[in-house]
mmCIF file of C-alpha atoms in Angstrom:
data_model
loop_
_atom_site.group_PDB
_atom_site.id
_atom_site.type_symbol
_atom_site.label_atom_id
_atom_site.label_comp_id
_atom_site.label_asym_id
_atom_site.label_seq_id
_atom_site.Cartn_x
_atom_site.Cartn_y
_atom_site.Cartn_z
ATOM 1 C CA UNK B 1 17.432 -14.800 -22.331
ATOM 2 C CA UNK B 2 15.448 -17.546 -23.251
ATOM 3 C CA UNK B 3 13.942 -17.452 -27.045
ATOM 4 C CA UNK B 4 10.898 -18.644 -25.984
ATOM 5 C CA UNK B 5 9.546 -15.150 -23.656
ATOM 6 C CA UNK B 6 5.776 -15.401 -23.273
ATOM 7 C CA UNK B 7 4.605 -12.206 -24.289
ATOM 8 C CA UNK B 8 1.622 -10.389 -22.790
ATOM 9 C CA UNK B 9 -0.624 -7.526 -23.368
ATOM 10 C CA UNK B 10 -0.868 -6.607 -19.833
ATOM 11 C CA UNK B 11 1.384 -7.588 -17.040
ATOM 12 C CA UNK B 12 0.012 -6.526 -13.488
ATOM 13 C CA UNK B 13 2.673 -6.071 -10.940
ATOM 14 C CA UNK B 14 1.018 -7.081 -7.616
ATOM 15 C CA UNK B 15 -2.089 -8.096 -6.224
ATOM 16 C CA UNK B 16 -4.190 -6.252 -3.373
ATOM 17 C CA UNK B 17 -7.145 -3.638 -3.859
ATOM 18 C CA UNK B 18 -5.235 -1.995 -6.468
ATOM 19 C CA UNK B 19 -4.371 -4.504 -8.651
ATOM 20 C CA UNK B 20 -7.043 -6.842 -8.744
ATOM 21 C CA UNK B 21 -9.152 -3.587 -9.559
ATOM 22 C CA UNK B 22 -6.889 -3.078 -12.482
ATOM 23 C CA UNK B 23 -7.427 -7.004 -13.111
ATOM 24 C CA UNK B 24 -11.279 -6.726 -13.576
ATOM 25 C CA UNK B 25 -11.254 -3.687 -15.795
ATOM 26 C CA UNK B 26 -8.000 -4.887 -17.618
ATOM 27 C CA UNK B 27 -9.919 -8.582 -18.244
ATOM 28 C CA UNK B 28 -13.441 -7.232 -19.301
ATOM 29 C CA UNK B 29 -11.597 -4.845 -21.960
ATOM 30 C CA UNK B 30 -10.129 -7.852 -23.127
ATOM 31 C CA UNK B 31 -6.704 -7.287 -22.730
ATOM 32 C CA UNK B 32 -5.980 -10.729 -20.862
ATOM 33 C CA UNK B 33 -3.942 -9.589 -17.965
ATOM 34 C CA UNK B 34 -1.481 -11.600 -16.144
ATOM 35 C CA UNK B 35 -1.219 -10.634 -12.867
ATOM 36 C CA UNK B 36 1.591 -11.470 -10.550
ATOM 37 C CA UNK B 37 0.516 -11.548 -6.550
ATOM 38 C CA UNK B 38 4.246 -10.913 -5.183
ATOM 39 C CA UNK B 39 5.543 -12.147 -1.698
ATOM 40 C CA UNK B 40 2.052 -11.177 0.156
ATOM 41 C CA UNK B 41 -0.591 -11.843 -2.057
ATOM 42 C CA UNK B 42 -3.664 -9.850 -1.840
ATOM 43 C CA UNK B 43 -1.626 -6.911 -0.302
ATOM 44 C CA UNK B 44 -1.725 -4.996 3.947
ATOM 45 C CA UNK B 45 -5.657 -6.220 3.662
ATOM 46 C CA UNK B 46 -4.418 -10.173 4.349
ATOM 47 C CA UNK B 47 -3.479 -8.832 7.942
ATOM 48 C CA UNK B 48 -6.548 -6.821 8.717
ATOM 49 C CA UNK B 49 -9.032 -8.522 10.594
ATOM 50 C CA UNK B 50 -12.217 -6.617 9.717
ATOM 51 C CA UNK B 51 -12.540 -4.271 6.917
ATOM 52 C CA UNK B 52 -15.557 -2.251 7.983
ATOM 53 C CA UNK B 53 -15.377 1.117 5.525
ATOM 54 C CA UNK B 54 -15.590 -0.379 1.881
ATOM 55 C CA UNK B 55 -18.425 -0.059 -0.136
ATOM 56 C CA UNK B 56 -20.894 -2.698 -0.452
ATOM 57 C CA UNK B 57 -20.350 -4.975 3.013
ATOM 58 C CA UNK B 58 -22.974 -3.799 4.956
ATOM 59 C CA UNK B 59 -21.211 -5.695 7.899
ATOM 60 C CA UNK B 60 -18.140 -5.862 7.509
ATOM 61 C CA UNK B 61 -15.804 -8.134 5.572
ATOM 62 C CA UNK B 62 -12.791 -10.100 6.786
ATOM 63 C CA UNK B 63 -9.959 -8.730 5.068
ATOM 64 C CA UNK B 64 -8.086 -11.773 3.604
ATOM 65 C CA UNK B 65 -11.803 -13.043 2.599
ATOM 66 C CA UNK B 66 -12.228 -9.465 0.862
ATOM 67 C CA UNK B 67 -9.035 -10.488 -1.396
ATOM 68 C CA UNK B 68 -9.922 -13.869 -1.841
ATOM 69 C CA UNK B 69 -13.174 -12.780 -3.367
ATOM 70 C CA UNK B 70 -11.360 -9.530 -5.231
ATOM 71 C CA UNK B 71 -9.085 -12.485 -7.091
ATOM 72 C CA UNK B 72 -12.243 -14.453 -7.874
ATOM 73 C CA UNK B 73 -13.972 -11.939 -9.670
ATOM 74 C CA UNK B 74 -10.669 -11.044 -11.501
ATOM 75 C CA UNK B 75 -10.489 -14.276 -12.417
ATOM 76 C CA UNK B 76 -14.038 -14.996 -13.573
ATOM 77 C CA UNK B 77 -13.498 -12.305 -16.579
ATOM 78 C CA UNK B 78 -10.627 -14.221 -17.288
ATOM 79 C CA UNK B 79 -7.787 -13.060 -15.360
ATOM 80 C CA UNK B 80 -4.560 -15.293 -14.864
ATOM 81 C CA UNK B 81 -3.343 -15.113 -11.583
ATOM 82 C CA UNK B 82 -0.454 -16.552 -10.753
ATOM 83 C CA UNK B 83 2.074 -16.717 -7.375
ATOM 84 C CA UNK B 84 5.234 -14.976 -8.232
ATOM 85 C CA UNK B 85 7.425 -12.111 -7.742
ATOM 86 C CA UNK B 86 8.574 -9.545 -10.244
ATOM 87 C CA UNK B 87 12.574 -9.014 -9.188
ATOM 88 C CA UNK B 88 13.500 -7.357 -12.056
ATOM 89 C CA UNK B 89 12.161 -5.356 -15.139
ATOM 90 C CA UNK B 90 13.841 -3.318 -18.403
ATOM 91 C CA UNK B 91 11.395 -0.723 -19.429
ATOM 92 C CA UNK B 92 10.719 0.448 -22.687
ATOM 93 C CA UNK B 93 10.944 3.834 -23.496
ATOM 94 C CA UNK B 94 9.430 4.084 -26.769
ATOM 95 C CA UNK B 95 5.912 4.269 -27.307
ATOM 96 C CA UNK B 96 4.540 0.917 -28.277
ATOM 97 C CA UNK B 97 7.631 -0.607 -27.212
ATOM 98 C CA UNK B 98 7.976 -3.611 -25.554
ATOM 99 C CA UNK B 99 8.745 -4.148 -21.223
ATOM 100 C CA UNK B 100 10.201 -7.172 -19.860
ATOM 101 C CA UNK B 101 10.126 -8.615 -16.619
ATOM 102 C CA UNK B 102 11.482 -11.243 -14.544
ATOM 103 C CA UNK B 103 9.838 -13.724 -12.554
ATOM 104 C CA UNK B 104 11.482 -14.773 -9.516
ATOM 105 C CA UNK B 105 15.553 -14.526 -10.640
ATOM 106 C CA UNK B 106 14.340 -17.208 -13.283
ATOM 107 C CA UNK B 107 11.898 -16.805 -16.247
ATOM 108 C CA UNK B 108 11.383 -13.266 -18.137
ATOM 109 C CA UNK B 109 7.774 -12.063 -19.768
ATOM 110 C CA UNK B 110 7.112 -9.185 -22.003
ATOM 111 C CA UNK B 111 4.292 -7.220 -22.304
ATOM 112 C CA UNK B 112 2.939 -4.208 -23.666
ATOM 113 C CA UNK B 113 1.750 -2.477 -20.915
ATOM 114 C CA UNK B 114 2.708 -2.850 -16.950
ATOM 115 C CA UNK B 115 0.671 -1.759 -14.253
ATOM 116 C CA UNK B 116 2.657 -1.215 -11.070
ATOM 117 C CA UNK B 117 0.505 -2.055 -8.241
ATOM 118 C CA UNK B 118 2.934 -3.323 -5.508
ATOM 119 C CA UNK B 119 2.167 -1.439 -2.428
ATOM 120 C CA UNK B 120 3.890 0.253 0.380
ATOM 121 C CA UNK B 121 4.489 -1.256 3.794
ATOM 122 C CA UNK B 122 4.048 -0.137 7.043
ATOM 123 C CA UNK B 123 6.823 0.415 9.319
ATOM 124 C CA UNK B 124 6.967 -1.529 12.190
ATOM 125 C CA UNK B 125 8.990 -1.213 15.763
ATOM 126 C CA UNK B 126 10.228 -4.808 15.389
ATOM 127 C CA UNK B 127 9.152 -6.184 18.608
ATOM 128 C CA UNK B 128 8.272 -9.896 18.904
ATOM 129 C CA UNK B 129 5.243 -8.966 20.890
ATOM 130 C CA UNK B 130 4.258 -6.560 18.269
ATOM 131 C CA UNK B 131 4.787 -8.735 15.683
ATOM 132 C CA UNK B 132 3.106 -11.632 17.407
ATOM 133 C CA UNK B 133 -0.289 -9.291 17.944
ATOM 134 C CA UNK B 134 -0.758 -7.899 14.815
ATOM 135 C CA UNK B 135 -4.230 -8.187 13.836
ATOM 136 C CA UNK B 136 -4.403 -8.465 17.366
ATOM 137 C CA UNK B 137 -4.952 -4.973 18.369
ATOM 138 C CA UNK B 138 -1.505 -3.404 16.535
ATOM 139 C CA UNK B 139 -2.721 -2.058 13.568
ATOM 140 C CA UNK B 140 -0.915 0.299 11.242
ATOM 141 C CA UNK B 141 -4.011 2.161 10.278
ATOM 142 C CA UNK B 142 -5.978 4.076 12.513
ATOM 143 C CA UNK B 143 -8.303 5.651 9.982
ATOM 144 C CA UNK B 144 -8.888 1.634 8.764
ATOM 145 C CA UNK B 145 -9.003 0.324 12.824
ATOM 146 C CA UNK B 146 -9.800 3.085 15.361
ATOM 147 C CA UNK B 147 -13.208 2.470 14.872
ATOM 148 C CA UNK B 148 -13.131 -0.675 16.635
ATOM 149 C CA UNK B 149 -11.499 1.234 20.005
ATOM 150 C CA UNK B 150 -14.324 3.246 20.404
ATOM 151 C CA UNK B 151 -14.581 4.545 23.828
ATOM 152 C CA UNK B 152 -11.610 2.766 24.561
ATOM 153 C CA UNK B 153 -8.013 3.636 25.948
ATOM 154 C CA UNK B 154 -5.025 2.985 23.269
ATOM 155 C CA UNK B 155 -1.847 3.865 21.788
ATOM 156 C CA UNK B 156 -0.170 5.691 19.317
ATOM 157 C CA UNK B 157 3.606 5.705 17.911
ATOM 158 C CA UNK B 158 5.125 8.269 16.009
ATOM 159 C CA UNK B 159 6.037 11.897 15.846
ATOM 160 C CA UNK B 160 5.267 13.066 12.702
ATOM 161 C CA UNK B 161 2.448 14.830 10.471
ATOM 162 C CA UNK B 162 0.705 11.191 10.097
ATOM 163 C CA UNK B 163 1.008 10.222 13.513
ATOM 164 C CA UNK B 164 -0.684 13.415 15.116
ATOM 165 C CA UNK B 165 -3.464 13.391 12.409
ATOM 166 C CA UNK B 166 -4.131 9.775 13.544
ATOM 167 C CA UNK B 167 -3.664 10.608 16.712
ATOM 168 C CA UNK B 168 -6.441 13.455 17.112
ATOM 169 C CA UNK B 169 -8.946 11.213 14.727
ATOM 170 C CA UNK B 170 -8.654 8.309 17.483
ATOM 171 C CA UNK B 171 -9.127 11.153 20.271
ATOM 172 C CA UNK B 172 -12.535 11.917 18.942
ATOM 173 C CA UNK B 173 -13.337 8.221 19.262
ATOM 174 C CA UNK B 174 -11.558 7.119 21.913
ATOM 175 C CA UNK B 175 -10.961 7.747 25.486
ATOM 176 C CA UNK B 176 -7.950 8.657 26.368
ATOM 177 C CA UNK B 177 -4.702 8.224 23.599
ATOM 178 C CA UNK B 178 -1.163 7.730 24.581
ATOM 179 C CA UNK B 179 1.162 9.003 21.979
ATOM 180 C CA UNK B 180 5.406 8.489 22.224
ATOM 181 C CA UNK B 181 7.483 10.170 20.520
ATOM 182 C CA UNK B 182 11.421 8.711 20.660
ATOM 183 C CA UNK B 183 12.599 12.288 21.008
ATOM 184 C CA UNK B 184 12.630 15.406 22.536
ATOM 185 C CA UNK B 185 10.189 17.131 19.689
ATOM 186 C CA UNK B 186 7.796 15.980 16.758
ATOM 187 C CA UNK B 187 8.823 16.530 13.418
ATOM 188 C CA UNK B 188 5.302 17.045 12.870
ATOM 189 C CA UNK B 189 4.722 20.518 11.431
ATOM 190 C CA UNK B 190 4.064 23.576 14.077
ATOM 191 C CA UNK B 191 -0.090 23.244 12.825
ATOM 192 C CA UNK B 192 -0.555 19.556 13.619
ATOM 193 C CA UNK B 193 1.615 19.803 16.787
ATOM 194 C CA UNK B 194 -0.698 22.536 18.582
ATOM 195 C CA UNK B 195 -3.529 20.667 17.264
ATOM 196 C CA UNK B 196 -2.376 17.492 19.884
ATOM 197 C CA UNK B 197 -1.643 19.960 22.311
ATOM 198 C CA UNK B 198 -4.935 21.467 22.104
ATOM 199 C CA UNK B 199 -6.155 18.119 22.549
ATOM 200 C CA UNK B 200 -7.263 17.084 26.340
ATOM 201 C CA UNK B 201 -7.080 13.225 25.869
ATOM 202 C CA UNK B 202 -4.280 12.959 24.392
ATOM 203 C CA UNK B 203 -1.367 12.359 26.814
ATOM 204 C CA UNK B 204 2.094 13.243 25.104
ATOM 205 C CA UNK B 205 5.287 11.293 26.401
ATOM 206 C CA UNK B 206 8.387 12.732 25.060
ATOM 207 C CA UNK B 207 11.620 10.434 25.026
ATOM 208 C CA UNK B 208 9.041 7.311 25.588
ATOM 209 C CA UNK B 209 9.258 4.254 23.439
ATOM 210 C CA UNK B 210 7.634 0.742 23.768
ATOM 211 C CA UNK B 211 9.451 -1.750 25.045
ATOM 212 C CA UNK B 212 6.741 -4.305 25.281
ATOM 213 C CA UNK B 213 3.212 -5.055 23.778
ATOM 214 C CA UNK B 214 1.462 -6.803 26.784
ATOM 215 C CA UNK B 215 -1.166 -9.186 26.162
ATOM 216 C CA UNK B 216 -1.354 -13.155 25.330
ATOM 217 C CA UNK B 217 -4.098 -13.259 22.421
ATOM 218 C CA UNK B 218 -5.003 -9.517 22.080
ATOM 219 C CA UNK B 219 -2.957 -6.149 23.460
ATOM 220 C CA UNK B 220 -3.604 -5.765 27.015
ATOM 221 C CA UNK B 221 -1.218 -3.095 27.976
ATOM 222 C CA UNK B 222 1.772 -1.614 27.089
ATOM 223 C CA UNK B 223 5.493 -1.229 28.863
ATOM 224 C CA UNK B 224 6.913 1.805 28.032
ATOM 225 C CA UNK B 225 10.559 3.199 28.591
ATOM 226 C CA UNK B 226 11.940 6.491 28.894
ATOM 227 C CA UNK B 227 15.083 6.578 26.720
ATOM 228 C CA UNK B 228 16.264 9.176 28.839
ATOM 229 C CA UNK B 229 16.511 8.380 31.965
ATOM 230 C CA UNK B 230 15.892 4.392 31.533
ATOM 231 C CA UNK B 231 12.490 4.702 34.178
ATOM 232 C CA UNK B 232 9.943 1.833 32.752
ATOM 233 C CA UNK B 233 5.889 2.076 33.197
ATOM 234 C CA UNK B 234 3.349 0.159 32.404
ATOM 235 C CA UNK B 235 -0.277 1.478 31.029
ATOM 236 C CA UNK B 236 -3.898 -0.569 30.374
ATOM 237 C CA UNK B 237 -4.674 0.050 27.143
ATOM 238 C CA UNK B 238 -6.890 -2.425 24.375
ATOM 239 C CA UNK B 239 -4.778 -0.682 20.944
ATOM 240 C CA UNK B 240 -1.379 0.252 19.691
ATOM 241 C CA UNK B 241 -1.485 2.233 16.286
ATOM 242 C CA UNK B 242 1.610 2.623 14.486
ATOM 243 C CA UNK B 243 2.640 5.805 12.846
ATOM 244 C CA UNK B 244 6.326 5.993 11.873
ATOM 245 C CA UNK B 245 5.846 5.804 8.251
ATOM 246 C CA UNK B 246 5.452 3.435 5.319
ATOM 247 C CA UNK B 247 7.813 2.712 2.722
ATOM 248 C CA UNK B 248 6.603 1.955 -0.556
ATOM 249 C CA UNK B 249 7.482 -1.431 -2.698
ATOM 250 C CA UNK B 250 8.942 0.388 -5.716
ATOM 251 C CA UNK B 251 13.081 -0.663 -5.503
ATOM 252 C CA UNK B 252 12.641 -2.558 -8.555
ATOM 253 C CA UNK B 253 11.741 0.171 -10.632
ATOM 254 C CA UNK B 254 14.421 2.555 -9.809
ATOM 255 C CA UNK B 255 16.356 4.329 -12.329
ATOM 256 C CA UNK B 256 13.111 3.954 -14.649
ATOM 257 C CA UNK B 257 10.554 5.992 -12.947
ATOM 258 C CA UNK B 258 10.507 9.144 -11.516
ATOM 259 C CA UNK B 259 10.100 9.019 -7.427
ATOM 260 C CA UNK B 260 9.712 11.259 -4.673
ATOM 261 C CA UNK B 261 12.607 11.483 -2.227
ATOM 262 C CA UNK B 262 10.993 8.337 -0.211
ATOM 263 C CA UNK B 263 10.364 5.961 -3.337
ATOM 264 C CA UNK B 264 6.585 6.763 -4.125
ATOM 265 C CA UNK B 265 6.075 6.857 -7.877
ATOM 266 C CA UNK B 266 5.394 9.869 -9.464
ATOM 267 C CA UNK B 267 2.595 9.895 -12.034
ATOM 268 C CA UNK B 268 1.271 12.505 -14.249
ATOM 269 C CA UNK B 269 -1.697 14.793 -12.826
ATOM 270 C CA UNK B 270 -5.763 13.033 -13.346
ATOM 271 C CA UNK B 271 -3.753 9.818 -14.764
ATOM 272 C CA UNK B 272 -1.654 6.774 -13.317
ATOM 273 C CA UNK B 273 0.934 7.489 -16.365
ATOM 274 C CA UNK B 274 4.623 7.272 -15.557
ATOM 275 C CA UNK B 275 7.293 8.935 -16.911
ATOM 276 C CA UNK B 276 7.433 5.548 -19.211
ATOM 277 C CA UNK B 277 4.893 5.507 -21.856
ATOM 278 C CA UNK B 278 2.869 2.097 -21.132
ATOM 279 C CA UNK B 279 3.607 1.851 -18.014
ATOM 280 C CA UNK B 280 1.176 2.966 -15.289
ATOM 281 C CA UNK B 281 1.036 3.282 -11.387
ATOM 282 C CA UNK B 282 -1.519 2.560 -8.283
ATOM 283 C CA UNK B 283 -3.187 2.214 -5.408
ATOM 284 C CA UNK B 284 -0.137 2.858 -2.466
ATOM 285 C CA UNK B 285 2.916 2.913 -4.642
ATOM 286 C CA UNK B 286 1.770 6.235 -5.703
ATOM 287 C CA UNK B 287 -0.419 7.703 -2.989
ATOM 288 C CA UNK B 288 1.150 8.437 0.068
ATOM 289 C CA UNK B 289 -1.981 10.545 1.461
ATOM 290 C CA UNK B 290 -4.985 8.756 1.719
ATOM 291 C CA UNK B 291 -3.665 4.880 1.715
ATOM 292 C CA UNK B 292 -6.741 3.151 1.762
ATOM 293 C CA UNK B 293 -8.571 0.167 0.214
ATOM 294 C CA UNK B 294 -11.114 2.195 -2.237
ATOM 295 C CA UNK B 295 -8.428 4.832 -3.284
ATOM 296 C CA UNK B 296 -6.581 2.033 -4.063
ATOM 297 C CA UNK B 297 -9.286 0.559 -6.051
ATOM 298 C CA UNK B 298 -10.099 3.709 -8.182
ATOM 299 C CA UNK B 299 -6.214 4.365 -9.246
ATOM 300 C CA UNK B 300 -6.575 0.471 -10.250
ATOM 301 C CA UNK B 301 -9.582 1.179 -12.295
ATOM 302 C CA UNK B 302 -8.038 4.386 -13.660
ATOM 303 C CA UNK B 303 -4.746 2.523 -14.464
ATOM 304 C CA UNK B 304 -6.692 -0.548 -16.667
ATOM 305 C CA UNK B 305 -8.152 2.687 -18.517
ATOM 306 C CA UNK B 306 -5.160 4.704 -18.967
ATOM 307 C CA UNK B 307 -3.604 1.070 -20.043
ATOM 308 C CA UNK B 308 -6.296 0.256 -22.488
ATOM 309 C CA UNK B 309 -6.602 3.407 -24.260
ATOM 310 C CA UNK B 310 -2.782 3.611 -24.377
ATOM 311 C CA UNK B 311 -3.045 0.235 -26.338
ATOM 312 C CA UNK B 312 -5.608 1.898 -28.903
ATOM 313 C CA UNK B 313 -3.237 4.266 -29.593
ATOM 314 C CA UNK B 314 -0.089 2.854 -29.913
ATOM 315 C CA UNK B 315 -1.910 -0.384 -31.976
ATOM 316 C CA UNK B 316 -3.492 2.488 -34.065
ATOM 317 C CA UNK B 317 0.420 3.925 -34.748
ATOM 318 C CA UNK B 318 1.509 0.296 -35.245
ATOM 319 C CA UNK B 319 -0.986 0.042 -38.387
ATOM 320 C CA UNK B 320 -0.300 3.732 -39.802
ATOM 321 C CA UNK B 321 3.300 3.051 -40.095
ATOM 322 C CA UNK B 322 3.172 0.732 -42.734
ATOM 323 C CA UNK B 323 0.934 2.482 -44.762
ATOM 324 C CA UNK B 324 3.359 6.124 -44.746
ATOM 325 C CA UNK B 325 6.367 3.587 -45.724
ATOM 326 C CA UNK B 326 4.035 3.041 -48.949
ATOM 327 C CA UNK B 327 2.694 6.235 -49.470
#
C-alpha cells in the first residue's frame, strides 16, 4: 500500500436511499462522509420508472430523478460523492481501529467508520425479452409497482413465500394473476400455499416457465412452456413480476462480518451495528424482509447516528488513554 493513503472519518459504501440518507445525516454531524456509489449509482430505484409510495411526493416521482435529488441533498451538506466501487476491505476488530477499503482494485482509503449500503440485487430469469422490458412491465417488486396494474391481468414467477405473498397482494388489486412455478410443488410454507390455493383469481400453473416475454415497448403477453410436456401457451398480460429471490451485494465482507446463509449482514437488535466495531450495515444489505426505499432510508439514518455515537465514544477513549498512562 502507498504511504499516502487518504484517511477519512466516515466511508459509505454504496448509494441508493440508504446510502444517501446516511450521507445526509453524517454530513450534518460534521463527519465529512465520502460515498462510493458502486456499479449502479442510485441502486435499484434507478431501474424503476415511477416511485409512488415514498412520502413527500404526492404526484409520485421518477426513480432515477429521486436518486439524483437525494444525491444533491447529500452534497448540499458536504458529502463527497465519488463514482467508484469498493472491491476489497480490511476491517479492524478493535474499538477505534482503522478500516481499509480498496477502490476499483487500485487505490486504498482508510476510515474510522464504515457504513455499508451495498443493497441487494433482484434475481431475474435472464431472458433477453425480460431484460429489454424491465421498467416496461417487468418488475421484481410487486409491492412497489403492483398498483400501476390495478384492474389488469398480470403474471408472477416463483414458488417461495415471497412469491406467494406478492401473488396474493396482486390478486387484491388485479383482475387475474397467473402464477408460474417451475417445479411440481412450491417451496413456500403450507400456510402461504393455502393462501394462494384459496384465492380465486390466482391461476396456479406448475411445471411452468417463461419462454418469452411478448411486447415491443411494454409487456403485452407471455409465452409459457410446460417443462414436463414441452407444450407452449400464450397469455395476454400487462405486467410480469419476478419473485425468485434477491442476492445481497455483500461478498467483499465475507470472512469479516456475520451473515445469514444467503449473505444478508446480521446486525445487532435495534441497531445497525455489525460484529465489527465501527462498521454499520443498512438498507437491503441487511434487510431481507421489507426491502422498501423508505425502510432503507430509515436504516440509513440509523447507521449514521450509530456511527456518530461510536466516533464520539472512541475519541473519548483515545483522549483518556494518555491521561491514564500518566497517572
